Tab-separated table of C-alpha atoms and ligand atoms in Angstrom:
chain	number	residue	atom	x	y	z
A	26	MET	CA	-28.309	9.632	4.299
A	27	GLU	CA	-26.334	9.893	1.025
A	28	GLU	CA	-28.723	12.647	-0.043
A	29	TYR	CA	-27.895	14.764	2.997
A	30	LEU	CA	-24.165	14.184	2.654
A	31	ASN	CA	-24.487	16.063	-0.639
A	32	THR	CA	-26.578	18.933	0.753
A	33	PRO	CA	-25.149	22.366	1.726
A	34	ILE	CA	-24.891	22.604	5.498
A	35	LYS	CA	-26.900	25.858	5.819
A	36	GLU	CA	-29.890	24.110	4.224
A	37	ILE	CA	-29.620	21.209	6.644
A	38	ILE	CA	-29.257	23.489	9.674
A	39	THR	CA	-32.172	25.674	8.603
A	40	LYS	CA	-34.383	22.609	8.302
A	41	PHE	CA	-32.953	20.845	11.364
A	42	PRO	CA	-31.462	23.395	13.831
A	43	LYS	CA	-30.510	20.543	16.164
A	44	VAL	CA	-27.873	19.439	13.633
A	45	GLY	CA	-26.094	22.775	14.191
A	46	GLU	CA	-26.004	22.120	17.926
A	47	ILE	CA	-24.565	18.642	17.404
A	48	LEU	CA	-21.857	20.040	15.105
A	49	GLU	CA	-20.984	22.655	17.772
A	50	GLU	CA	-20.411	19.844	20.257
A	51	TYR	CA	-17.730	18.528	17.912
A	52	ASN	CA	-16.225	22.039	17.612
A	53	ILE	CA	-17.477	22.345	14.049
A	54	GLY	CA	-18.703	25.928	13.855
A	55	CYS	CA	-21.059	25.882	10.870
A	56	VAL	CA	-23.871	27.779	12.606
A	57	PRO	CA	-22.170	31.209	12.732
A	58	CYS	CA	-20.515	30.695	9.310
A	59	LYS	CA	-21.554	33.360	6.820
A	60	VAL	CA	-21.057	31.201	3.740
A	61	GLY	CA	-22.483	27.815	4.708
A	62	SER	CA	-22.440	26.294	1.244
A	63	CYS	CA	-20.070	23.423	2.198
A	64	LEU	CA	-21.690	20.023	1.642
A	65	LEU	CA	-22.017	17.848	4.741
A	66	LYS	CA	-19.606	15.304	3.235
A	67	ASP	CA	-17.025	18.056	2.576
A	68	ILE	CA	-17.314	19.160	6.184
A	69	MET	CA	-16.495	15.604	7.239
A	70	GLU	CA	-13.511	15.663	4.861
A	71	ILE	CA	-12.245	19.076	6.022
A	72	HIS	CA	-12.580	18.400	9.750
A	73	ASN	CA	-11.189	14.862	9.436
A	74	LEU	CA	-12.361	13.515	12.793
A	75	PRO	CA	-11.076	10.165	14.024
A	76	GLU	CA	-13.181	7.436	12.392
A	77	ASN	CA	-15.266	6.383	15.409
A	78	GLU	CA	-16.055	10.017	16.316
A	79	GLU	CA	-17.140	10.729	12.751
A	80	ARG	CA	-19.471	7.711	12.674
A	81	GLU	CA	-20.995	8.701	16.002
A	82	LEU	CA	-21.532	12.281	14.739
A	83	LEU	CA	-23.199	11.054	11.518
A	84	ARG	CA	-25.343	8.602	13.494
A	85	ARG	CA	-26.616	11.453	15.681
A	86	ILE	CA	-27.300	13.665	12.658
A	87	ALA	CA	-29.200	10.799	11.001
A	88	GLN	CA	-31.345	10.440	14.134
A	89	VAL	CA	-32.355	14.089	13.866
A	90	ILE	CA	-33.130	13.895	10.143
A	91	TYR	CA	-34.861	10.509	10.211
A	92	PRO	CA	-36.253	10.201	13.765
A	93	GLY	CA	-37.003	6.646	14.814
A	94	LYS	CA	-35.666	5.071	11.631
A	95	LYS	CA	-32.641	2.818	11.414
A	96	ILE	CA	-30.265	4.464	8.987
A	97	GLU	CA	-27.230	2.899	7.377
A	98	ILE	CA	-24.243	5.210	8.000
A	99	PRO	CA	-22.014	5.140	4.924
A	100	ARG	CA	-18.398	4.273	5.577
A	101	ILE	CA	-16.201	7.153	4.453
A	102	GLU	CA	-12.821	5.950	3.228
A	103	ARG	CA	-10.063	8.471	3.681
A	104	LYS	CA	-6.311	8.203	3.594
A	105	ASN	CA	-4.347	10.040	6.297
A	106	ARG	CA	-7.260	9.925	8.700
A	107	ARG	CA	-6.436	11.795	11.878
A	108	LYS	CA	-5.722	9.728	14.944
A	109	ALA	CA	-7.215	11.077	18.150
A	110	GLY	CA	-5.227	13.982	19.522
A	111	ASP	CA	-2.473	14.427	16.952
A	112	LEU	CA	-1.963	17.688	15.136
A	113	THR	CA	1.313	17.894	13.256
A	114	TYR	CA	2.326	20.223	10.467
A	115	SER	CA	4.697	20.179	7.525
A	116	PRO	CA	7.586	22.668	7.907
A	117	PRO	CA	5.980	25.490	5.860
A	118	MET	CA	2.666	25.151	7.731
A	119	LYS	CA	4.546	25.024	11.016
A	120	LYS	CA	6.072	28.369	10.081
A	121	LEU	CA	2.629	29.947	9.704
A	122	VAL	CA	1.443	28.379	12.967
A	123	ASP	CA	4.508	29.855	14.703
A	124	GLU	CA	3.747	33.293	13.256
A	125	HIS	CA	0.245	33.033	14.717
A	126	VAL	CA	1.789	32.933	18.197
A	127	LEU	CA	2.945	36.576	18.038
A	128	ILE	CA	-0.363	37.668	16.503
A	129	LYS	CA	-2.247	35.850	19.277
A	130	LYS	CA	-0.188	37.751	21.843
A	131	LEU	CA	-1.268	41.076	20.405
A	132	VAL	CA	-4.860	39.880	20.120
A	133	ALA	CA	-4.776	38.794	23.773
A	134	ALA	CA	-3.650	42.297	24.790
A	135	ILE	CA	-6.518	44.050	22.995
A	136	PRO	CA	-9.076	43.960	25.875
A	137	LYS	CA	-6.476	45.681	28.098
A	138	ILE	CA	-5.711	48.204	25.366
A	139	ILE	CA	-9.432	49.002	25.178
A	140	LYS	CA	-9.692	49.368	28.946
A	141	ASN	CA	-6.896	51.945	28.908
A	142	LEU	CA	-8.025	53.629	25.698
A	143	ASP	CA	-7.203	57.344	25.591
A	144	PRO	CA	-7.286	58.898	22.106
A	145	GLU	CA	-7.066	62.387	23.635
A	146	SER	CA	-3.463	62.080	24.813
A	147	GLU	CA	-0.434	61.641	22.551
A	148	LYS	CA	0.677	58.615	24.592
A	149	GLY	CA	-2.741	57.025	24.273
A	150	ARG	CA	-2.796	57.605	20.518
A	151	GLU	CA	0.666	56.076	20.204
A	152	VAL	CA	-0.465	52.721	21.629
A	153	ILE	CA	-3.321	52.594	19.125
A	154	ARG	CA	-1.096	53.637	16.245
A	155	LYS	CA	1.551	51.058	17.128
A	156	SER	CA	-1.062	48.300	17.461
A	157	VAL	CA	-2.405	49.171	14.033
A	158	ASP	CA	1.144	49.217	12.635
A	159	PHE	CA	1.692	45.729	14.036
A	160	ILE	CA	-1.559	44.461	12.532
A	161	ARG	CA	-0.839	46.045	9.168
A	162	PHE	CA	2.746	44.977	8.913
A	163	TYR	CA	3.097	41.706	10.778
A	164	ALA	CA	-0.379	40.178	10.671
A	165	ASP	CA	-1.324	41.449	7.230
A	166	LYS	CA	1.676	42.237	5.042
A	167	TYR	CA	4.003	39.621	6.457
A	168	HIS	CA	1.628	36.803	7.416
A	169	HIS	CA	-1.646	37.101	5.484
A	170	ALA	CA	0.259	37.893	2.310
A	171	LYS	CA	2.102	34.579	2.604
A	172	GLU	CA	-1.251	32.874	2.876
A	173	GLU	CA	-3.003	34.739	0.087
A	174	GLU	CA	-0.218	35.238	-2.408
A	175	ILE	CA	1.599	31.913	-1.997
A	176	LEU	CA	-0.230	29.194	-0.073
A	177	PHE	CA	-3.800	29.642	-1.320
A	178	LYS	CA	-2.581	29.617	-4.925
A	179	TYR	CA	-2.041	25.873	-4.529
A	180	PHE	CA	-5.776	25.383	-4.036
A	181	ASP	CA	-8.960	26.200	-5.903
A	182	GLU	CA	-9.866	29.693	-4.679
A	183	ASN	CA	-13.559	28.928	-5.222
A	184	LEU	CA	-13.565	26.360	-2.432
A	185	ASP	CA	-15.882	27.430	0.385
A	186	ILE	CA	-13.243	26.978	3.021
A	187	LEU	CA	-10.952	29.443	1.212
A	188	LYS	CA	-13.774	31.911	0.636
A	189	VAL	CA	-14.438	31.954	4.387
A	190	ILE	CA	-10.762	32.577	5.162
A	191	HIS	CA	-10.535	35.330	2.526
A	192	GLU	CA	-13.613	36.991	3.929
A	193	ASP	CA	-12.043	36.983	7.401
A	194	HIS	CA	-8.933	38.710	6.026
A	195	GLU	CA	-11.069	41.359	4.337
A	196	SER	CA	-13.151	41.936	7.473
A	197	ALA	CA	-9.940	42.306	9.482
A	198	ARG	CA	-8.730	44.961	7.026
A	199	ALA	CA	-12.041	46.796	7.290
A	200	HIS	CA	-11.770	46.875	11.109
A	201	VAL	CA	-8.270	48.323	10.849
A	202	ARG	CA	-9.517	51.077	8.534
A	203	ALA	CA	-12.333	51.842	10.962
A	204	ILE	CA	-9.898	51.992	13.899
A	205	LEU	CA	-7.798	54.536	12.004
A	206	GLU	CA	-10.880	56.623	11.173
A	207	GLY	CA	-11.819	56.542	14.830
A	208	LEU	CA	-8.315	57.639	15.744
A	209	ASP	CA	-8.532	60.551	13.321
A	210	LYS	CA	-11.749	61.776	14.908
A	211	LYS	CA	-10.628	60.823	18.439
A	212	ASP	CA	-13.804	58.714	18.542
A	213	LYS	CA	-13.171	56.435	21.507
A	214	GLY	CA	-16.330	54.376	20.985
A	215	LYS	CA	-15.539	53.593	17.391
A	216	ILE	CA	-11.944	52.620	18.161
A	217	ALA	CA	-13.045	50.325	20.979
A	218	GLU	CA	-15.793	48.729	18.911
A	219	HIS	CA	-13.505	47.798	16.035
A	220	LEU	CA	-10.578	46.759	18.213
A	221	MET	CA	-12.906	44.344	19.992
A	222	ALA	CA	-14.316	43.066	16.706
A	223	TYR	CA	-10.762	42.459	15.470
A	224	HIS	CA	-9.967	40.635	18.709
A	225	GLU	CA	-12.938	38.317	18.296
A	226	LEU	CA	-12.460	37.780	14.573
A	227	LEU	CA	-8.759	36.924	14.780
A	228	THR	CA	-9.165	34.613	17.776
A	229	GLU	CA	-11.595	32.477	15.793
A	230	HIS	CA	-9.706	32.896	12.529
A	231	ILE	CA	-6.406	31.620	13.874
A	232	LYS	CA	-8.107	28.678	15.563
A	233	LYS	CA	-9.789	27.831	12.255
A	234	GLU	CA	-6.481	27.898	10.432
A	235	ASP	CA	-4.436	26.010	13.033
A	236	GLU	CA	-6.989	23.287	13.641
A	237	ILE	CA	-8.834	22.907	10.359
A	238	LEU	CA	-7.434	24.724	7.339
A	239	TYR	CA	-3.724	23.947	7.655
A	240	PRO	CA	-4.135	20.247	8.566
A	241	TRP	CA	-6.542	19.854	5.624
A	242	MET	CA	-4.077	21.598	3.302
A	243	ASP	CA	-1.225	19.430	4.557
A	244	ARG	CA	-3.246	16.322	3.731
A	245	ASN	CA	-3.716	17.572	0.192
A	246	LEU	CA	-0.231	18.887	-0.632
A	247	SER	CA	2.327	16.630	-2.321
A	248	THR	CA	5.866	16.326	-0.953
A	249	ALA	CA	7.155	18.400	-3.885
A	250	GLN	CA	4.607	21.149	-3.154
A	251	VAL	CA	5.621	21.235	0.510
A	252	GLY	CA	9.234	21.778	-0.603
A	253	GLU	CA	8.196	24.558	-2.977
A	254	LEU	CA	6.128	26.321	-0.320
A	255	PHE	CA	8.985	26.093	2.133
A	256	SER	CA	11.407	27.797	-0.238
A	257	LYS	CA	8.854	30.402	-1.360
A	258	PHE	CA	8.131	31.305	2.282
A	259	ASN	CA	11.868	31.622	2.939
A	260	GLU	CA	12.204	33.851	-0.105
A	261	ALA	CA	9.320	36.040	1.058
A	262	ASP	CA	10.870	36.301	4.535
A	263	GLY	CA	14.237	37.150	3.017
A	264	ALA	CA	12.653	40.098	1.211
A	265	THR	CA	11.099	41.412	4.448
A	266	ASP	CA	12.696	44.188	6.477
A	267	LYS	CA	14.215	42.400	9.491
A	268	GLU	CA	14.265	45.578	11.526
A	269	VAL	CA	10.527	46.077	11.212
A	270	ILE	CA	9.907	42.450	12.240
A	271	GLY	CA	12.176	43.029	15.231
A	272	ASN	CA	10.199	46.143	16.177
A	273	CYS	CA	6.925	44.192	15.951
A	274	LYS	CA	8.263	41.600	18.388
A	275	LYS	CA	9.555	44.304	20.724
A	276	PHE	CA	6.218	46.117	20.715
A	277	VAL	CA	4.298	42.946	21.662
A	278	GLU	CA	6.785	42.225	24.462
A	279	GLU	CA	6.296	45.753	25.799
A	280	LEU	CA	2.520	45.321	25.709
A	281	GLU	CA	2.755	42.025	27.580
A	282	LYS	CA	4.898	43.636	30.261
A	283	LYS	CA	2.807	46.789	30.493
A	284	TYR	CA	-0.505	44.984	30.822
A	285	LYS	CA	0.912	41.960	32.653
A	286	ILE	CA	-0.528	39.499	30.108
A	287	LYS	CA	-0.107	36.024	31.476
A	288	LYS	CA	1.499	33.353	29.328
A	289	GLU	CA	-1.583	31.136	29.744
A	290	ALA	CA	-3.640	33.699	27.871
A	291	VAL	CA	-1.848	32.663	24.703
A	292	LYS	CA	-1.756	28.948	24.222
B	30	MET	CA	2.612	-17.798	11.529
B	31	MET	CA	5.569	-15.745	12.602
B	32	LYS	CA	8.493	-17.550	14.093
B	33	HIS	CA	10.660	-15.412	16.259
B	34	GLY	CA	14.324	-16.054	16.905
B	35	MET	CA	15.298	-16.347	20.508
B	36	GLU	CA	17.230	-13.159	21.133
B	37	GLY	CA	19.862	-10.781	19.800
B	38	CYS	CA	19.665	-7.722	17.606
B	39	PRO	CA	16.067	-7.033	16.556
B	40	GLY	CA	17.409	-5.921	13.198
B	41	SER	CA	18.704	-9.361	12.338
B	42	ARG	CA	16.282	-11.534	14.293
B	43	MET	CA	14.786	-14.256	12.103
B	44	GLN	CA	11.110	-13.955	11.190
B	45	ASP	CA	9.084	-15.966	8.689
B	46	PHE	CA	6.016	-14.418	7.093
B	47	SER	CA	5.979	-16.587	3.972
B	48	LYS	CA	2.372	-17.619	4.573
B	49	LYS	CA	1.223	-14.042	4.006
B	50	SER	CA	2.734	-13.906	0.518
B	51	ALA	CA	1.530	-17.408	-0.368
B	52	ASP	CA	-2.030	-16.367	0.479
B	53	ALA	CA	-1.911	-13.301	-1.754
B	54	LYS	CA	-3.825	-13.344	-5.029
B	55	GLU	CA	-1.986	-14.009	-8.265
B	56	GLU	CA	-1.209	-10.665	-9.975
B	57	THR	CA	-1.242	-10.184	-13.697
B	58	GLY	CA	0.169	-7.498	-15.979
B	59	LYS	CA	3.561	-5.832	-15.964
B	60	ARG	CA	4.633	-2.649	-14.256
B	61	GLY	CA	7.393	-0.443	-15.616
B	62	SER	CA	10.292	0.680	-13.451
B	63	GLN	CA	10.158	4.197	-11.996
B	64	LEU	CA	13.927	4.395	-11.644
B	65	GLY	CA	15.250	7.313	-13.676
B	66	GLN	CA	18.988	7.276	-12.958
B	67	TRP	CA	22.160	5.282	-12.357
B	68	PRO	CA	24.073	4.861	-10.056
B	69	ILE	CA	21.964	4.879	-6.910
B	70	GLN	CA	24.260	3.838	-4.019
B	71	LEU	CA	25.076	6.897	-1.903
B	72	HIS	CA	28.859	6.330	-2.100
B	73	LEU	CA	28.665	6.060	-5.875
B	74	VAL	CA	26.370	8.967	-6.717
B	75	SER	CA	27.511	12.500	-7.370
B	76	PRO	CA	25.384	15.328	-5.989
B	77	MET	CA	26.325	17.228	-9.135
B	78	ALA	CA	24.455	14.724	-11.348
B	79	PRO	CA	21.733	16.463	-13.372
B	80	TYR	CA	18.951	14.259	-12.020
B	81	TYR	CA	19.460	15.632	-8.507
B	82	GLN	CA	19.282	19.334	-9.369
B	83	LYS	CA	16.283	20.935	-7.615
B	84	SER	CA	14.659	17.494	-7.333
B	85	ASP	CA	12.728	15.694	-4.618
B	86	VAL	CA	15.150	13.070	-3.347
B	87	LEU	CA	14.338	9.730	-1.769
B	88	LEU	CA	17.031	8.456	0.585
B	89	SER	CA	16.120	4.839	1.094
B	90	ALA	CA	17.591	2.209	3.371
B	91	ASP	CA	18.683	-0.765	1.253
B	92	CYS	CA	16.024	-3.161	2.562
B	93	VAL	CA	13.034	-0.874	1.985
B	94	ALA	CA	12.564	-1.583	-1.721
B	95	TYR	CA	12.352	-5.343	-1.026
B	96	SER	CA	9.789	-4.850	1.676
B	97	VAL	CA	7.300	-2.314	0.250
B	98	GLY	CA	5.193	-3.923	-2.476
B	99	ASP	CA	4.370	-0.674	-4.271
B	100	PHE	CA	7.738	0.988	-3.764
B	101	HIS	CA	8.111	2.087	-7.393
B	102	LYS	CA	4.569	3.316	-7.884
B	103	ASP	CA	4.027	5.054	-4.535
B	104	TYR	CA	7.452	6.233	-3.413
B	105	LEU	CA	10.066	6.236	-6.178
B	106	LYS	CA	7.886	7.781	-8.878
B	107	GLY	CA	8.811	11.406	-9.553
B	108	LYS	CA	11.854	11.315	-7.291
B	109	SER	CA	15.607	10.906	-7.577
B	110	ILE	CA	17.050	8.282	-5.288
B	111	ALA	CA	20.076	7.384	-3.175
B	112	ILE	CA	20.320	4.178	-1.161
B	113	ALA	CA	22.453	3.279	1.849
B	114	CYS	CA	22.590	0.960	4.839
B	115	PRO	CA	23.141	2.816	8.112
B	116	LYS	CA	24.028	-0.416	9.875
B	117	LEU	CA	26.657	-1.961	7.632
B	118	ASP	CA	28.081	0.748	5.368
B	119	GLU	CA	31.451	2.296	6.109
B	120	GLY	CA	32.416	5.922	5.696
B	121	GLN	CA	29.158	7.462	6.874
B	122	ASP	CA	30.863	10.841	7.351
B	123	ILE	CA	30.980	10.914	3.573
B	124	TYR	CA	27.224	10.301	3.550
B	125	VAL	CA	26.698	13.394	5.710
B	126	GLU	CA	28.847	15.430	3.310
B	127	LYS	CA	26.868	14.136	0.322
B	128	ILE	CA	23.554	15.073	1.886
B	129	LYS	CA	24.931	18.527	2.656
B	130	SER	CA	26.055	18.877	-0.954
B	131	LEU	CA	22.678	17.672	-2.264
B	132	ILE	CA	21.041	20.420	-0.207
B	133	ASP	CA	23.520	23.244	-0.915
B	134	ASP	CA	24.869	22.437	-4.384
B	135	ALA	CA	22.114	20.424	-6.058
B	136	GLN	CA	19.545	22.680	-4.287
B	137	ILE	CA	17.179	19.748	-3.830
B	138	ASN	CA	13.564	20.608	-3.015
B	139	THR	CA	12.855	17.967	-0.350
B	140	LEU	CA	14.428	14.860	1.163
B	141	THR	CA	12.319	11.823	2.059
B	142	VAL	CA	14.088	9.245	4.200
B	143	MET	CA	12.612	5.744	4.110
B	144	THR	CA	13.823	3.289	6.736
B	145	MET	CA	12.851	-0.058	8.198
B	146	GLN	CA	11.316	-0.179	11.672
B	147	VAL	CA	14.357	-1.929	13.174
B	148	PRO	CA	16.096	0.449	15.606
B	149	CYS	CA	19.478	0.609	13.858
B	150	CYS	CA	17.832	1.850	10.657
B	151	ALA	CA	16.943	5.164	12.301
B	152	GLY	CA	20.632	6.001	11.872
B	153	LEU	CA	19.829	7.011	8.295
B	154	VAL	CA	17.454	9.739	9.507
B	155	ALA	CA	20.242	10.957	11.804
B	156	VAL	CA	22.636	11.086	8.831
B	157	ALA	CA	20.108	13.163	6.892
B	158	GLN	CA	19.579	15.528	9.816
B	159	LYS	CA	23.326	15.999	10.281
B	160	GLY	CA	23.625	16.807	6.601
B	161	LEU	CA	20.833	19.360	6.911
B	162	GLN	CA	22.356	20.949	10.018
B	163	SER	CA	25.686	21.450	8.298
B	164	ALA	CA	24.084	22.821	5.117
B	165	LYS	CA	23.519	26.533	4.534
B	166	ARG	CA	20.136	26.032	2.884
B	167	LYS	CA	17.175	24.576	4.732
B	168	ILE	CA	14.727	22.078	3.226
B	169	PRO	CA	11.877	19.946	4.582
B	170	ILE	CA	12.831	16.372	5.510
B	171	LYS	CA	10.228	13.650	5.783
B	172	SER	CA	10.733	10.347	7.558
B	173	ILE	CA	8.762	7.264	6.497
B	174	VAL	CA	9.149	4.125	8.579
B	175	VAL	CA	8.284	0.757	7.073
B	176	SER	CA	7.416	-2.450	8.926
B	177	LEU	CA	9.220	-5.692	8.103
B	178	GLN	CA	6.108	-6.793	6.240
B	179	GLY	CA	6.075	-3.677	4.095
B	180	ASP	CA	3.354	-1.627	5.777
B	181	ILE	CA	3.863	2.092	6.405
B	182	ILE	CA	4.139	2.564	10.172
B	183	SER	CA	4.600	6.311	10.216
B	184	GLU	CA	5.063	9.194	7.862
B	185	GLU	CA	6.033	12.527	9.347
B	186	TRP	CA	7.957	15.701	8.707
B	187	VAL	CA	11.129	15.983	10.756
B	188	GLN	CA	11.074	19.452	12.360
C	2	FE2	FE1	-5.392	33.905	7.725
C	3	FE2	FE1	-2.971	32.859	9.470
């Protein structure tokens, strides 16, 4: 078993597809991951399941790899192991989680925006333009910049988990560029395609950050680093144009009203 | 064996866990102190002292250091400290003012409040929160609660 704990997950899944299915059951989405070079033991570390769940998961994986054999499951010692059900954040991480809420509201409105897409009329173009402005300013400049320029600097940027997150940010930027190109050419199909791709990407991305990345980072940050992050985030916010932030919030509220987005859509 | 007193305040109820320490293995070697300042009592310290400027401060209830075996190594190291007893000390309004001044004037980075699990000890977290509320700056505050036998019961950020 030790051998497989030190094997990249893509290799394991390619050899034993069933392992991917088992991981899915535990909400560990390694199958669709584009990178897949995380070692199995690192995945256990990053996802930090409660101890009994982790042992059960490893036992099932061992059964797939060594069918019929009795395999010793190594005990993985870890401080700050998660207790079932709790997900708490340090104040700077909480700030990022709170910012996700507004982004999730816009993301939730995207299917309705697509349904009513009309790049031929000025009014229709305005909705698209304003959505892109929100994504560029609030989601990217205001929020992603805090992640990339401040938070991620506290970690080794070569870690797989950070590469995945970076890649998501870049893909999001590419979709925004494509939406704008579509808008230029009044290409309804292209706009819809990339709006939908952004919707799907960000839904998964935010879930990944809220449930996996941030809790893992919190477990690895010292108290002093948490304090530093908190003041750097406040500094970054202080340098941001309050009026533009206000407009972003107003725009999302208007969208929610216009398309009657229910509160339950955004948990 | 633990012997429990009959009734009264849980904070001063008698308990005997001497057997636990008698069973422990003999330790060898010496450990240096991690204390980097004097004074330490919250009434006696000045928030203007150099060792508080921009530092990570530990606000510890008096009893904590006697209870936690690795207090110096795991909690005091790298931090400035102030100690107080929320149950017996007088003039706790002054404590609130001092916390406020540590946050605003000494611009401390974080505040970690360590208290015992007895209910009255939570008053020290309340003092810290009041200080934070009255301060202009905002900083993260962490609360660590210690059992009477020195185990960490909880460690969480106060939001
Ligand atoms: Fe992100
Ligand atoms: Fe994010």
